[in-house]
GROMACS .gro file of C-alpha atoms in nm:
model
  514
    1MET     CA    1  11.603   2.785  15.862
    2ALA     CA    2  11.250   2.786  16.006
    3GLN     CA    3  11.006   2.766  15.716
    4ALA     CA    4  10.635   2.711  15.768
    5THR     CA    5  10.540   2.616  15.414
    6ALA     CA    6  10.688   2.440  15.113
    7ILE     CA    7  10.625   2.471  14.742
    8ARG     CA    8  10.551   2.136  14.577
    9LEU     CA    9  10.751   2.103  14.257
   10THR     CA   10  10.595   1.936  13.955
   11GLY     CA   11  10.813   2.082  13.679
   12ASP     CA   12  10.507   2.242  13.523
   13ASP     CA   13  10.358   2.515  13.741
   14LEU     CA   14  10.630   2.708  13.927
   15ARG     CA   15  10.550   3.081  13.938
   16ILE     CA   16  10.764   3.392  13.957
   17GLU     CA   17  10.622   3.472  14.301
   18ASP     CA   18  10.722   3.122  14.419
   19VAL     CA   19  11.081   3.186  14.315
   20TRP     CA   20  11.078   3.520  14.498
   21ALA     CA   21  10.950   3.351  14.815
   22VAL     CA   22  11.221   3.084  14.802
   23ALA     CA   23  11.489   3.343  14.727
   24SER     CA   24  11.378   3.544  15.031
   25GLY     CA   25  11.406   3.237  15.253
   26ASP     CA   26  11.036   3.247  15.340
   27VAL     CA   27  10.950   2.902  15.203
   28ALA     CA   28  11.120   2.577  15.110
   29ALA     CA   29  11.042   2.342  14.822
   30GLU     CA   30  10.979   1.970  14.792
   31LEU     CA   31  10.910   1.718  14.519
   32SER     CA   32  10.548   1.634  14.447
   33ASP     CA   33  10.430   1.276  14.405
   34GLU     CA   34  10.363   1.356  14.040
   35ALA     CA   35  10.725   1.461  13.993
   36ARG     CA   36  10.855   1.145  14.160
   37THR     CA   37  10.653   0.929  13.922
   38LYS     CA   38  10.785   1.113  13.616
   39MET     CA   39  11.143   1.104  13.746
   40ARG     CA   40  11.136   0.727  13.808
   41ALA     CA   41  11.021   0.660  13.453
   42ALA     CA   42  11.292   0.885  13.308
   43ARG     CA   43  11.556   0.729  13.530
   44GLU     CA   44  11.468   0.379  13.409
   45LEU     CA   45  11.524   0.489  13.051
   46VAL     CA   46  11.863   0.642  13.139
   47GLU     CA   47  11.968   0.323  13.319
   48ARG     CA   48  11.883   0.116  13.012
   49ALA     CA   49  12.092   0.349  12.797
   50ALA     CA   50  12.383   0.341  13.040
   51HIS     CA   51  12.385  -0.033  13.100
   52GLY     CA   52  12.322  -0.293  12.837
   53THR     CA   53  12.355  -0.096  12.513
   54ARG     CA   54  12.650  -0.003  12.296
   55GLU     CA   55  12.466   0.285  12.129
   56HIS     CA   56  12.635   0.622  12.168
   57THR     CA   57  12.427   0.846  12.392
   58TYR     CA   58  12.562   1.195  12.457
   59GLY     CA   59  12.679   1.251  12.813
   60ILE     CA   60  12.612   0.896  12.921
   61ASN     CA   61  12.878   0.697  12.737
   62THR     CA   62  13.045   0.980  12.543
   63GLY     CA   63  13.259   1.280  12.622
   64PHE     CA   64  13.125   1.636  12.617
   65GLY     CA   65  13.128   1.920  12.365
   66ARG     CA   66  13.388   1.850  12.094
   67PHE     CA   67  13.464   1.518  12.271
   68VAL     CA   68  13.120   1.385  12.176
   69SER     CA   69  13.284   1.122  11.953
   70LYS     CA   70  13.489   0.976  12.241
   71SER     CA   71  13.341   0.657  12.389
   72ILE     CA   72  13.346   0.611  12.765
   73PRO     CA   73  13.353   0.256  12.911
   74GLU     CA   74  13.057   0.157  13.126
   75GLU     CA   75  13.276   0.111  13.435
   76GLN     CA   76  13.373   0.481  13.418
   77THR     CA   77  13.015   0.613  13.404
   78GLU     CA   78  13.019   0.762  13.754
   79GLU     CA   79  13.370   0.900  13.717
   80LEU     CA   80  13.266   1.074  13.395
   81GLN     CA   81  12.991   1.265  13.576
   82LEU     CA   82  13.215   1.369  13.866
   83ARG     CA   83  13.489   1.489  13.633
   84LEU     CA   84  13.228   1.686  13.439
   85LEU     CA   85  13.141   1.889  13.749
   86ARG     CA   86  13.506   1.940  13.836
   87SER     CA   87  13.613   2.046  13.487
   88HIS     CA   88  13.326   2.290  13.440
   89ALA     CA   89  13.360   2.454  13.784
   90CYS     CA   90  13.602   2.722  13.667
   91GLY     CA   91  13.396   3.036  13.710
   92VAL     CA   92  13.570   3.351  13.830
   93GLY     CA   93  13.491   3.683  13.992
   94GLU     CA   94  13.270   3.783  14.281
   95PRO     CA   95  12.998   3.533  14.374
   96TYR     CA   96  12.635   3.565  14.275
   97PRO     CA   97  12.410   3.711  14.546
   98ALA     CA   98  12.266   3.448  14.780
   99GLU     CA   99  11.912   3.516  14.660
  100ILE     CA  100  12.015   3.438  14.302
  101VAL     CA  101  12.181   3.111  14.406
  102ARG     CA  102  11.878   3.006  14.609
  103SER     CA  103  11.657   3.083  14.309
  104ALA     CA  104  11.881   2.880  14.079
  105MET     CA  105  11.865   2.588  14.323
  106VAL     CA  106  11.487   2.570  14.320
  107LEU     CA  107  11.476   2.628  13.944
  108ARG     CA  108  11.720   2.344  13.877
  109ALA     CA  109  11.524   2.115  14.108
  110ASN     CA  110  11.204   2.207  13.926
  111ALA     CA  111  11.363   2.133  13.588
  112LEU     CA  112  11.474   1.791  13.712
  113ALA     CA  113  11.127   1.733  13.862
  114LYS     CA  114  10.985   1.764  13.510
  115GLY     CA  115  11.103   1.409  13.438
  116THR     CA  116  11.293   1.487  13.120
  117SER     CA  117  11.647   1.483  13.261
  118GLY     CA  118  11.678   1.140  13.419
  119ALA     CA  119  11.827   1.245  13.751
  120ARG     CA  120  11.761   1.028  14.055
  121ILE     CA  121  11.503   1.140  14.309
  122GLU     CA  122  11.758   1.125  14.591
  123THR     CA  123  11.991   1.367  14.412
  124VAL     CA  124  11.715   1.628  14.377
  125GLU     CA  125  11.606   1.569  14.735
  126LEU     CA  126  11.960   1.645  14.853
  127LEU     CA  127  11.961   1.969  14.653
  128LEU     CA  128  11.628   2.071  14.807
  129GLU     CA  129  11.741   1.974  15.157
  130CYS     CA  130  12.045   2.199  15.117
  131LEU     CA  131  11.805   2.477  15.024
  132ARG     CA  132  11.579   2.402  15.321
  133ARG     CA  133  11.864   2.401  15.572
  134GLY     CA  134  12.022   2.722  15.443
  135LEU     CA  135  12.328   2.578  15.271
  136VAL     CA  136  12.413   2.811  14.981
  137PRO     CA  137  12.688   2.713  14.734
  138ARG     CA  138  12.947   2.977  14.652
  139VAL     CA  139  12.909   3.036  14.279
  140PRO     CA  140  13.137   3.279  14.092
  141SER     CA  141  12.936   3.508  13.867
  142ARG     CA  142  13.160   3.516  13.559
  143GLY     CA  143  13.213   3.227  13.321
  144SER     CA  144  12.882   3.153  13.150
  145VAL     CA  145  12.825   3.242  12.786
  146GLY     CA  146  12.463   3.128  12.810
  147ALA     CA  147  12.483   2.868  12.533
  148SER     CA  148  12.471   2.518  12.684
  149GLY     CA  149  12.288   2.699  12.959
  150ASP     CA  150  12.488   2.821  13.256
  151LEU     CA  151  12.750   2.546  13.258
  152ALA     CA  152  13.018   2.692  13.485
  153PRO     CA  153  12.777   2.841  13.743
  154LEU     CA  154  12.568   2.523  13.764
  155ALA     CA  155  12.883   2.314  13.807
  156HIS     CA  156  12.977   2.525  14.111
  157LEU     CA  157  12.618   2.484  14.231
  158GLY     CA  158  12.640   2.105  14.202
  159LEU     CA  159  12.983   2.042  14.354
  160PRO     CA  160  12.874   2.067  14.720
  161LEU     CA  161  12.629   1.782  14.656
  162VAL     CA  162  12.931   1.552  14.612
  163GLY     CA  163  13.120   1.709  14.902
  164GLU     CA  164  13.339   1.938  14.692
  165GLY     CA  165  13.342   2.308  14.603
  166GLU     CA  166  13.245   2.571  14.860
  167ALA     CA  167  12.925   2.674  15.033
  168TRP     CA  168  12.802   2.913  15.298
  169PHE     CA  169  12.631   2.771  15.603
  170GLU     CA  170  12.514   2.988  15.894
  171GLY     CA  171  12.724   3.279  15.771
  172GLU     CA  172  13.050   3.084  15.733
  173LEU     CA  173  13.217   2.987  15.405
  174LEU     CA  174  13.315   2.620  15.420
  175SER     CA  175  13.432   2.347  15.189
  176GLY     CA  176  13.144   2.161  15.030
  177GLY     CA  177  13.204   1.854  15.245
  178ASP     CA  178  13.226   2.053  15.568
  179ALA     CA  179  12.914   2.253  15.478
  180LEU     CA  180  12.717   1.933  15.421
  181ALA     CA  181  12.839   1.791  15.751
  182ALA     CA  182  12.752   2.110  15.937
  183ALA     CA  183  12.403   2.092  15.788
  184GLY     CA  184  12.369   1.728  15.891
  185LEU     CA  185  12.378   1.594  15.534
  186GLU     CA  186  12.579   1.329  15.348
  187PRO     CA  187  12.732   1.377  15.000
  188THR     CA  188  12.596   1.176  14.709
  189ARG     CA  189  12.768   0.973  14.438
  190LEU     CA  190  12.655   1.076  14.094
  191ALA     CA  191  12.508   0.807  13.869
  192ALA     CA  192  12.491   0.800  13.489
  193LYS     CA  193  12.398   1.138  13.332
  194GLU     CA  194  12.346   1.312  13.667
  195GLY     CA  195  12.640   1.550  13.638
  196LEU     CA  196  12.513   1.658  13.299
  197SER     CA  197  12.159   1.688  13.434
  198LEU     CA  198  12.284   1.923  13.706
  199ILE     CA  199  12.470   2.162  13.475
  200ASN     CA  200  12.273   2.172  13.148
  201GLY     CA  201  12.017   2.448  13.192
  202THR     CA  202  11.939   2.819  13.201
  203GLN     CA  203  11.869   2.847  13.572
  204PHE     CA  204  12.099   3.135  13.663
  205MET     CA  205  11.972   3.346  13.375
  206ALA     CA  206  11.616   3.250  13.467
  207ALA     CA  207  11.681   3.332  13.835
  208TYR     CA  208  11.786   3.685  13.741
  209GLY     CA  209  11.481   3.708  13.518
  210ALA     CA  210  11.234   3.595  13.784
  211LEU     CA  211  11.366   3.815  14.065
  212GLY     CA  212  11.427   4.098  13.820
  213VAL     CA  213  11.063   4.097  13.708
  214VAL     CA  214  10.944   4.135  14.068
  215ARG     CA  215  11.183   4.424  14.130
  216ALA     CA  216  11.088   4.586  13.799
  217ARG     CA  217  10.714   4.561  13.868
  218ASN     CA  218  10.778   4.735  14.202
  219LEU     CA  219  10.975   5.003  14.021
  220ALA     CA  220  10.691   5.064  13.775
  221LYS     CA  221  10.450   5.136  14.062
  222VAL     CA  222  10.700   5.344  14.257
  223ALA     CA  223  10.780   5.550  13.948
  224ASP     CA  224  10.414   5.650  13.935
  225MET     CA  225  10.424   5.735  14.308
  226ALA     CA  226  10.737   5.947  14.263
  227CYS     CA  227  10.584   6.120  13.962
  228ALA     CA  228  10.266   6.201  14.156
  229LEU     CA  229  10.474   6.347  14.440
  230SER     CA  230  10.678   6.557  14.196
  231LEU     CA  231  10.361   6.664  14.014
  232GLU     CA  232  10.225   6.803  14.340
  233ALA     CA  233  10.555   6.968  14.436
  234LEU     CA  234  10.588   7.136  14.095
  235GLN     CA  235  10.219   7.233  14.090
  236GLY     CA  236  10.165   7.046  13.767
  237SER     CA  237   9.836   6.973  13.598
  238ARG     CA  238   9.642   6.651  13.645
  239THR     CA  239   9.463   6.692  13.311
  240SER     CA  240   9.742   6.511  13.125
  241PHE     CA  241   9.643   6.197  13.317
  242MET     CA  242   9.273   6.201  13.226
  243PRO     CA  243   9.154   5.858  13.105
  244GLN     CA  244   8.983   6.012  12.802
  245ILE     CA  245   9.327   6.100  12.666
  246HIS     CA  246   9.478   5.759  12.711
  247LEU     CA  247   9.183   5.564  12.577
  248LEU     CA  248   9.260   5.734  12.246
  249ARG     CA  249   9.597   5.554  12.249
  250PRO     CA  250   9.495   5.246  12.444
  251LEU     CA  251   9.829   5.092  12.530
  252ARG     CA  252   9.782   4.890  12.846
  253GLY     CA  253  10.081   5.027  13.035
  254GLN     CA  254  10.010   5.389  12.948
  255CYS     CA  255   9.651   5.365  13.068
  256ALA     CA  256   9.758   5.194  13.391
  257SER     CA  257  10.027   5.450  13.471
  258ALA     CA  258   9.795   5.746  13.412
  259ALA     CA  259   9.526   5.587  13.629
  260ASN     CA  260   9.778   5.535  13.910
  261VAL     CA  261   9.882   5.900  13.917
  262LEU     CA  262   9.521   6.019  13.922
  263GLN     CA  263   9.445   5.777  14.206
  264LEU     CA  264   9.744   5.906  14.405
  265VAL     CA  265   9.661   6.279  14.369
  266GLU     CA  266   9.290   6.236  14.443
  267GLY     CA  267   9.175   6.495  14.696
  268SER     CA  268   9.471   6.729  14.645
  269ALA     CA  269   9.434   7.077  14.791
  270ILE     CA  270   9.755   7.178  14.614
  271ASN     CA  271   9.608   7.091  14.277
  272GLU     CA  272   9.285   7.272  14.351
  273ALA     CA  273   9.474   7.587  14.455
  274HIS     CA  274   9.646   7.628  14.115
  275ARG     CA  275   9.361   7.489  13.907
  276TRP     CA  276   9.295   7.820  13.732
  277CYS     CA  277   9.655   7.936  13.687
  278ASP     CA  278   9.775   8.059  13.347
  279LYS     CA  279  10.031   7.782  13.287
  280VAL     CA  280   9.922   7.599  12.973
  281GLN     CA  281  10.153   7.297  12.960
  282ASP     CA  282  10.385   7.103  13.189
  283ALA     CA  283  10.726   6.977  13.086
  284TYR     CA  284  10.743   6.635  12.923
  285SER     CA  285  10.883   6.467  13.235
  286LEU     CA  286  10.542   6.533  13.393
  287ARG     CA  287  10.304   6.554  13.100
  288CYS     CA  288  10.442   6.249  12.917
  289ALA     CA  289  10.508   6.035  13.224
  290PRO     CA  290  10.225   5.788  13.147
  291GLN     CA  291  10.359   5.738  12.796
  292VAL     CA  292  10.713   5.671  12.923
  293HIS     CA  293  10.624   5.471  13.233
  294GLY     CA  294  10.364   5.285  13.033
  295ALA     CA  295  10.611   5.182  12.763
  296THR     CA  296  10.823   5.032  13.040
  297ARG     CA  297  10.524   4.836  13.168
  298ASP     CA  298  10.444   4.701  12.822
  299LEU     CA  299  10.802   4.585  12.767
  300LEU     CA  300  10.798   4.418  13.108
  301ASP     CA  301  10.495   4.217  12.994
  302TYR     CA  302  10.716   4.059  12.728
  303VAL     CA  303  10.994   3.994  12.977
  304GLU     CA  304  10.756   3.836  13.226
  305GLY     CA  305  10.602   3.615  12.959
  306THR     CA  306  10.939   3.478  12.851
  307VAL     CA  307  11.059   3.420  13.206
  308THR     CA  308  10.733   3.253  13.310
  309VAL     CA  309  10.773   2.995  13.034
  310GLU     CA  310  11.139   2.938  13.121
  311LEU     CA  311  11.066   2.858  13.486
  312ASN     CA  312  10.900   2.532  13.379
  313ALA     CA  313  11.095   2.459  13.061
  314ALA     CA  314  11.297   2.145  12.990
  315THR     CA  315  11.645   2.279  12.909
  316ASP     CA  316  11.856   1.966  12.953
  317ASN     CA  317  12.062   1.787  12.688
  318PRO     CA  318  11.999   1.515  12.601
  319LEU     CA  319  11.630   1.521  12.690
  320VAL     CA  320  11.465   1.202  12.811
  321LEU     CA  321  11.142   1.149  12.618
  322VAL     CA  322  10.979   0.871  12.816
  323GLU     CA  323  10.675   0.814  12.594
  324ASP     CA  324  10.895   0.786  12.284
  325GLU     CA  325  11.162   0.588  12.472
  326LEU     CA  326  11.427   0.823  12.336
  327LEU     CA  327  11.719   1.023  12.465
  328VAL     CA  328  11.761   1.306  12.215
  329SER     CA  329  12.023   1.574  12.171
  330ASN     CA  330  11.868   1.918  12.129
  331GLY     CA  331  11.920   2.291  12.179
  332ASN     CA  332  11.670   2.387  12.449
  333PHE     CA  333  11.959   2.492  12.673
  334HIS     CA  334  12.041   2.789  12.450
  335GLY     CA  335  11.985   3.113  12.640
  336GLN     CA  336  11.890   3.346  12.353
  337PRO     CA  337  11.526   3.394  12.461
  338LEU     CA  338  11.639   3.492  12.810
  339ALA     CA  339  11.927   3.704  12.683
  340PHE     CA  340  11.687   3.917  12.480
  341ALA     CA  341  11.445   3.940  12.773
  342LEU     CA  342  11.717   4.040  13.021
  343ASP     CA  343  11.846   4.311  12.790
  344ALA     CA  344  11.487   4.433  12.754
  345LEU     CA  345  11.452   4.430  13.134
  346ALA     CA  346  11.751   4.661  13.164
  347MET     CA  347  11.627   4.900  12.894
  348ALA     CA  348  11.271   4.910  13.027
  349THR     CA  349  11.364   4.994  13.384
  350SER     CA  350  11.648   5.228  13.291
  351GLU     CA  351  11.403   5.470  13.134
  352LEU     CA  352  11.217   5.507  13.464
  353ALA     CA  353  11.533   5.655  13.613
  354ASN     CA  354  11.602   5.864  13.307
  355ILE     CA  355  11.274   6.057  13.328
  356SER     CA  356  11.285   6.061  13.709
  357GLU     CA  357  11.616   6.246  13.712
  358ARG     CA  358  11.462   6.518  13.492
  359ARG     CA  359  11.185   6.569  13.747
  360VAL     CA  360  11.447   6.599  14.022
  361GLU     CA  361  11.626   6.864  13.815
  362ARG     CA  362  11.304   7.062  13.784
  363MET     CA  363  11.253   7.056  14.162
  364VAL     CA  364  11.608   7.168  14.252
  365ASN     CA  365  11.655   7.423  13.972
  366PRO     CA  366  11.499   7.760  14.070
  367ASN     CA  367  11.462   7.849  13.702
  368LEU     CA  368  11.228   7.552  13.652
  369SER     CA  369  11.061   7.489  13.988
  370ASP     CA  370  10.782   7.750  13.995
  371GLY     CA  371  10.893   7.915  14.316
  372LEU     CA  372  11.060   7.638  14.516
  373PRO     CA  373  11.383   7.750  14.685
  374ALA     CA  374  11.706   7.667  14.503
  375PHE     CA  375  11.809   7.307  14.573
  376LEU     CA  376  11.520   7.274  14.817
  377THR     CA  377  11.697   7.437  15.107
  378ALA     CA  378  11.581   7.746  15.299
  379ASP     CA  379  11.937   7.852  15.377
  380GLY     CA  380  12.117   7.817  15.046
  381GLY     CA  381  12.487   7.896  15.038
  382LEU     CA  382  12.570   7.769  15.382
  383ASN     CA  383  12.366   7.461  15.290
  384SER     CA  384  12.373   7.284  14.953
  385GLY     CA  385  12.046   7.100  15.010
  386PHE     CA  386  11.958   6.862  14.727
  387MET     CA  387  12.228   6.988  14.491
  388ILE     CA  388  12.443   6.674  14.505
  389PRO     CA  389  12.166   6.411  14.518
  390GLN     CA  390  12.072   6.535  14.170
  391TYR     CA  391  12.435   6.474  14.066
  392VAL     CA  392  12.406   6.120  14.200
  393ALA     CA  393  12.085   6.060  14.004
  394ALA     CA  394  12.256   6.190  13.691
  395SER     CA  395  12.549   5.957  13.754
  396LEU     CA  396  12.321   5.654  13.794
  397VAL     CA  397  12.128   5.740  13.479
  398SER     CA  398  12.446   5.783  13.279
  399GLU     CA  399  12.584   5.450  13.401
  400ASN     CA  400  12.262   5.280  13.299
  401LYS     CA  401  12.301   5.407  12.944
  402SER     CA  402  12.625   5.210  12.914
  403LEU     CA  403  12.479   4.904  13.086
  404CYS     CA  404  12.185   4.900  12.845
  405HIS     CA  405  12.406   4.825  12.547
  406PRO     CA  406  12.272   4.478  12.465
  407ALA     CA  407  12.478   4.170  12.545
  408SER     CA  408  12.239   3.949  12.349
  409VAL     CA  409  12.367   4.069  12.010
  410ASP     CA  410  12.713   3.932  12.088
  411SER     CA  411  12.844   3.580  12.030
  412ILE     CA  412  13.180   3.403  12.040
  413PRO     CA  413  13.249   3.041  11.940
  414THR     CA  414  13.341   2.789  12.212
  415SER     CA  415  13.435   2.421  12.236
  416ALA     CA  416  13.652   2.423  11.923
  417GLY     CA  417  13.364   2.547  11.711
  418GLN     CA  418  13.114   2.281  11.826
  419GLU     CA  419  12.925   2.549  12.015
  420ASP     CA  420  12.957   2.818  11.751
  421HIS     CA  421  12.680   3.056  11.861
  422VAL     CA  422  12.621   3.167  12.219
  423SER     CA  423  12.370   3.403  12.383
  424MET     CA  424  12.574   3.597  12.640
  425GLY     CA  425  12.264   3.579  12.858
  426ASN     CA  426  12.464   3.577  13.179
  427ALA     CA  427  12.625   3.908  13.085
  428ALA     CA  428  12.278   4.048  13.012
  429ALA     CA  429  12.162   3.926  13.354
  430LEU     CA  430  12.450   4.084  13.544
  431LYS     CA  431  12.396   4.417  13.368
  432ALA     CA  432  12.021   4.413  13.426
  433TRP     CA  433  12.072   4.344  13.798
  434GLN     CA  434  12.295   4.652  13.830
  435VAL     CA  435  12.048   4.864  13.635
  436LEU     CA  436  11.769   4.761  13.874
  437SER     CA  437  11.977   4.873  14.173
  438ASN     CA  438  12.062   5.202  14.004
  439VAL     CA  439  11.696   5.272  13.924
  440GLU     CA  440  11.586   5.195  14.280
  441ARG     CA  441  11.836   5.453  14.406
  442ALA     CA  442  11.743   5.710  14.143
  443LEU     CA  443  11.374   5.683  14.233
  444ALA     CA  444  11.469   5.703  14.601
  445ILE     CA  445  11.634   6.038  14.527
  446GLU     CA  446  11.320   6.166  14.354
  447LEU     CA  447  11.106   6.055  14.648
  448LEU     CA  448  11.335   6.230  14.896
  449ALA     CA  449  11.345   6.547  14.687
  450GLY     CA  450  10.969   6.540  14.634
  451ALA     CA  451  10.903   6.492  15.005
  452GLN     CA  452  11.120   6.796  15.078
  453ALA     CA  453  10.969   7.004  14.798
  454VAL     CA  454  10.603   6.945  14.875
  455GLU     CA  455  10.656   7.067  15.233
  456PHE     CA  456  10.733   7.415  15.099
  457LEU     CA  457  10.370   7.433  14.980
  458ALA     CA  458  10.225   7.391  15.331
  459PRO     CA  459   9.965   7.439  15.464
  460LEU     CA  460   9.823   7.310  15.135
  461GLU     CA  461   9.816   6.932  15.135
  462PRO     CA  462   9.866   6.692  14.845
  463GLY     CA  463   9.636   6.405  14.748
  464VAL     CA  464   9.574   6.107  14.975
  465GLY     CA  465   9.817   5.876  14.795
  466VAL     CA  466  10.087   6.139  14.782
  467ARG     CA  467  10.038   6.207  15.153
  468ALA     CA  468  10.086   5.836  15.221
  469THR     CA  469  10.399   5.830  15.006
  470HIS     CA  470  10.535   6.138  15.183
  471ALA     CA  471  10.463   5.991  15.527
  472PHE     CA  472  10.642   5.666  15.447
  473VAL     CA  473  10.947   5.848  15.312
  474ARG     CA  474  10.953   6.063  15.626
  475SER     CA  475  10.944   5.748  15.842
  476LEU     CA  476  11.283   5.661  15.689
  477SER     CA  477  11.431   6.008  15.638
  478PRO     CA  478  11.359   6.322  15.841
  479ARG     CA  479  11.327   6.657  15.667
  480LEU     CA  480  11.660   6.802  15.556
  481GLY     CA  481  11.734   7.123  15.746
  482ASP     CA  482  12.104   7.177  15.792
  483ASP     CA  483  12.305   6.961  15.552
  484ARG     CA  484  12.380   6.604  15.654
  485PRO     CA  485  12.498   6.299  15.459
  486LEU     CA  486  12.198   6.168  15.265
  487ALA     CA  487  12.359   5.843  15.149
  488PRO     CA  488  12.196   5.635  15.428
  489ASP     CA  489  11.856   5.791  15.352
  490ILE     CA  490  11.888   5.707  14.982
  491GLU     CA  491  11.981   5.347  15.060
  492ALA     CA  492  11.696   5.308  15.311
  493VAL     CA  493  11.434   5.431  15.066
  494ALA     CA  494  11.585   5.220  14.784
  495GLU     CA  495  11.558   4.910  15.003
  496ALA     CA  496  11.193   4.990  15.074
  497ILE     CA  497  11.132   5.015  14.701
  498CYS     CA  498  11.301   4.679  14.640
  499ASP     CA  499  11.126   4.484  14.916
  500GLY     CA  500  10.782   4.629  14.840
  501SER     CA  501  10.723   4.789  15.180
  502LEU     CA  502  10.674   5.137  15.030
  503ILE     CA  503  10.410   5.005  14.791
  504ALA     CA  504  10.233   4.816  15.071
  505ALA     CA  505  10.214   5.129  15.286
  506VAL     CA  506  10.068   5.345  15.011
  507GLU     CA  507   9.824   5.082  14.885
  508ALA     CA  508   9.697   5.041  15.240
  509GLU     CA  509   9.573   5.400  15.211
  510VAL     CA  510   9.452   5.424  14.851
  511GLY     CA  511   9.383   5.067  14.744
  512GLU     CA  512   9.574   4.852  14.498
  513LEU     CA  513   9.753   5.032  14.217
  514ALA     CA  514   9.774   4.897  13.863
   0.00000   0.00000   0.00000
């Protein structure tokens, strides 16, 4: 993979946008000199614990979980670590998306770079070289309860480093050994504690959190764009978005959302034409959009704060405390903070689709649309127009309601009661990821319907930002005349929401949105 730049990992300053760049394949990552110094010191402490002491140290000369009381002879130190990876690699189901696996790879490398795990530099360098060369382990997505981190997924992630498991390379699924060979790499032999250092952590949950925050921030902006387009199409009032109103309830997200809509409808001839009409109030899906969209933004602030901390957190067990010369068992691997955040991510973004679908209903329903043709088609009966896209939006919204039932309030004991409370953070992550996709498609439907609807008000033109939104949507989807399948159009617009290209096009015309 041709990559022009590389992120230097220190274990302390990785950012969400860095994870997104690595996940997209745009950049690679490498260890900083600072990280190498910290890792050498931690490794020396692990070596002293593994060789030359009879003191029980978890995961170095003991078994795992309930087998913590079992002593392991020094001569079986390496075998213990290999068997740990093999035993824990029992995940099932469809694999994680490649972008999630790539994110987990850089996040695990960053955690090891922190110098509190005791892994060797060469092991982390091999992991990063796999990432650089495009080798992506195949990691089943079911099997983590999010307690001792993501044990099963991280075991699958680590197996190719020793020439086992499976990995994709240049589009082909190969055995771990064959994938390494195809990439021009040699497998490693795990030393004391390294297997445990590879699998104890929250990196798959954190990967979903980091990429999910980026997608959710895009959705928050696009929801305001879709609302502005619908506001124009339904000839709604801009007064509900006046800053004087929102400064009287100064929630950050609410103020930002209202400001975005005003910025997008600036210069609207449509708005000016119905300025003195006798309609007193708009429906809540228009009038209360800043309050709803804004509440999403405020909840995302919490999610982003939690995820940002987790990207640079030490979540290994035991932790290597170099200054204290201690290896200490602890609970930093527990995924509860991320489980809560991922459930909140799902709930926050779901509501953007919920209110969006109501605006779509107003545009297609002739009893609510203030003169727009039924289902936004000029030849209703022979054509169904936007009748069924509204069904699809309703279906996505309804599915999200089920997916937003929190996973983080669940727990089930594992390891014979040793691990008697778990976070279910992986389940929260998988649900949130599906919610994000559903919301992207629901907003795509509103954008398509709004683009169709506003054209019925010609020759009056909407505001500058709405015109830019309309033009971008039309670059992906021509106006619907006679009925045609709209599924490809919905997917194309949803992809543009996800990758940020819609936002970039509109902001190029109106300036940066909040």
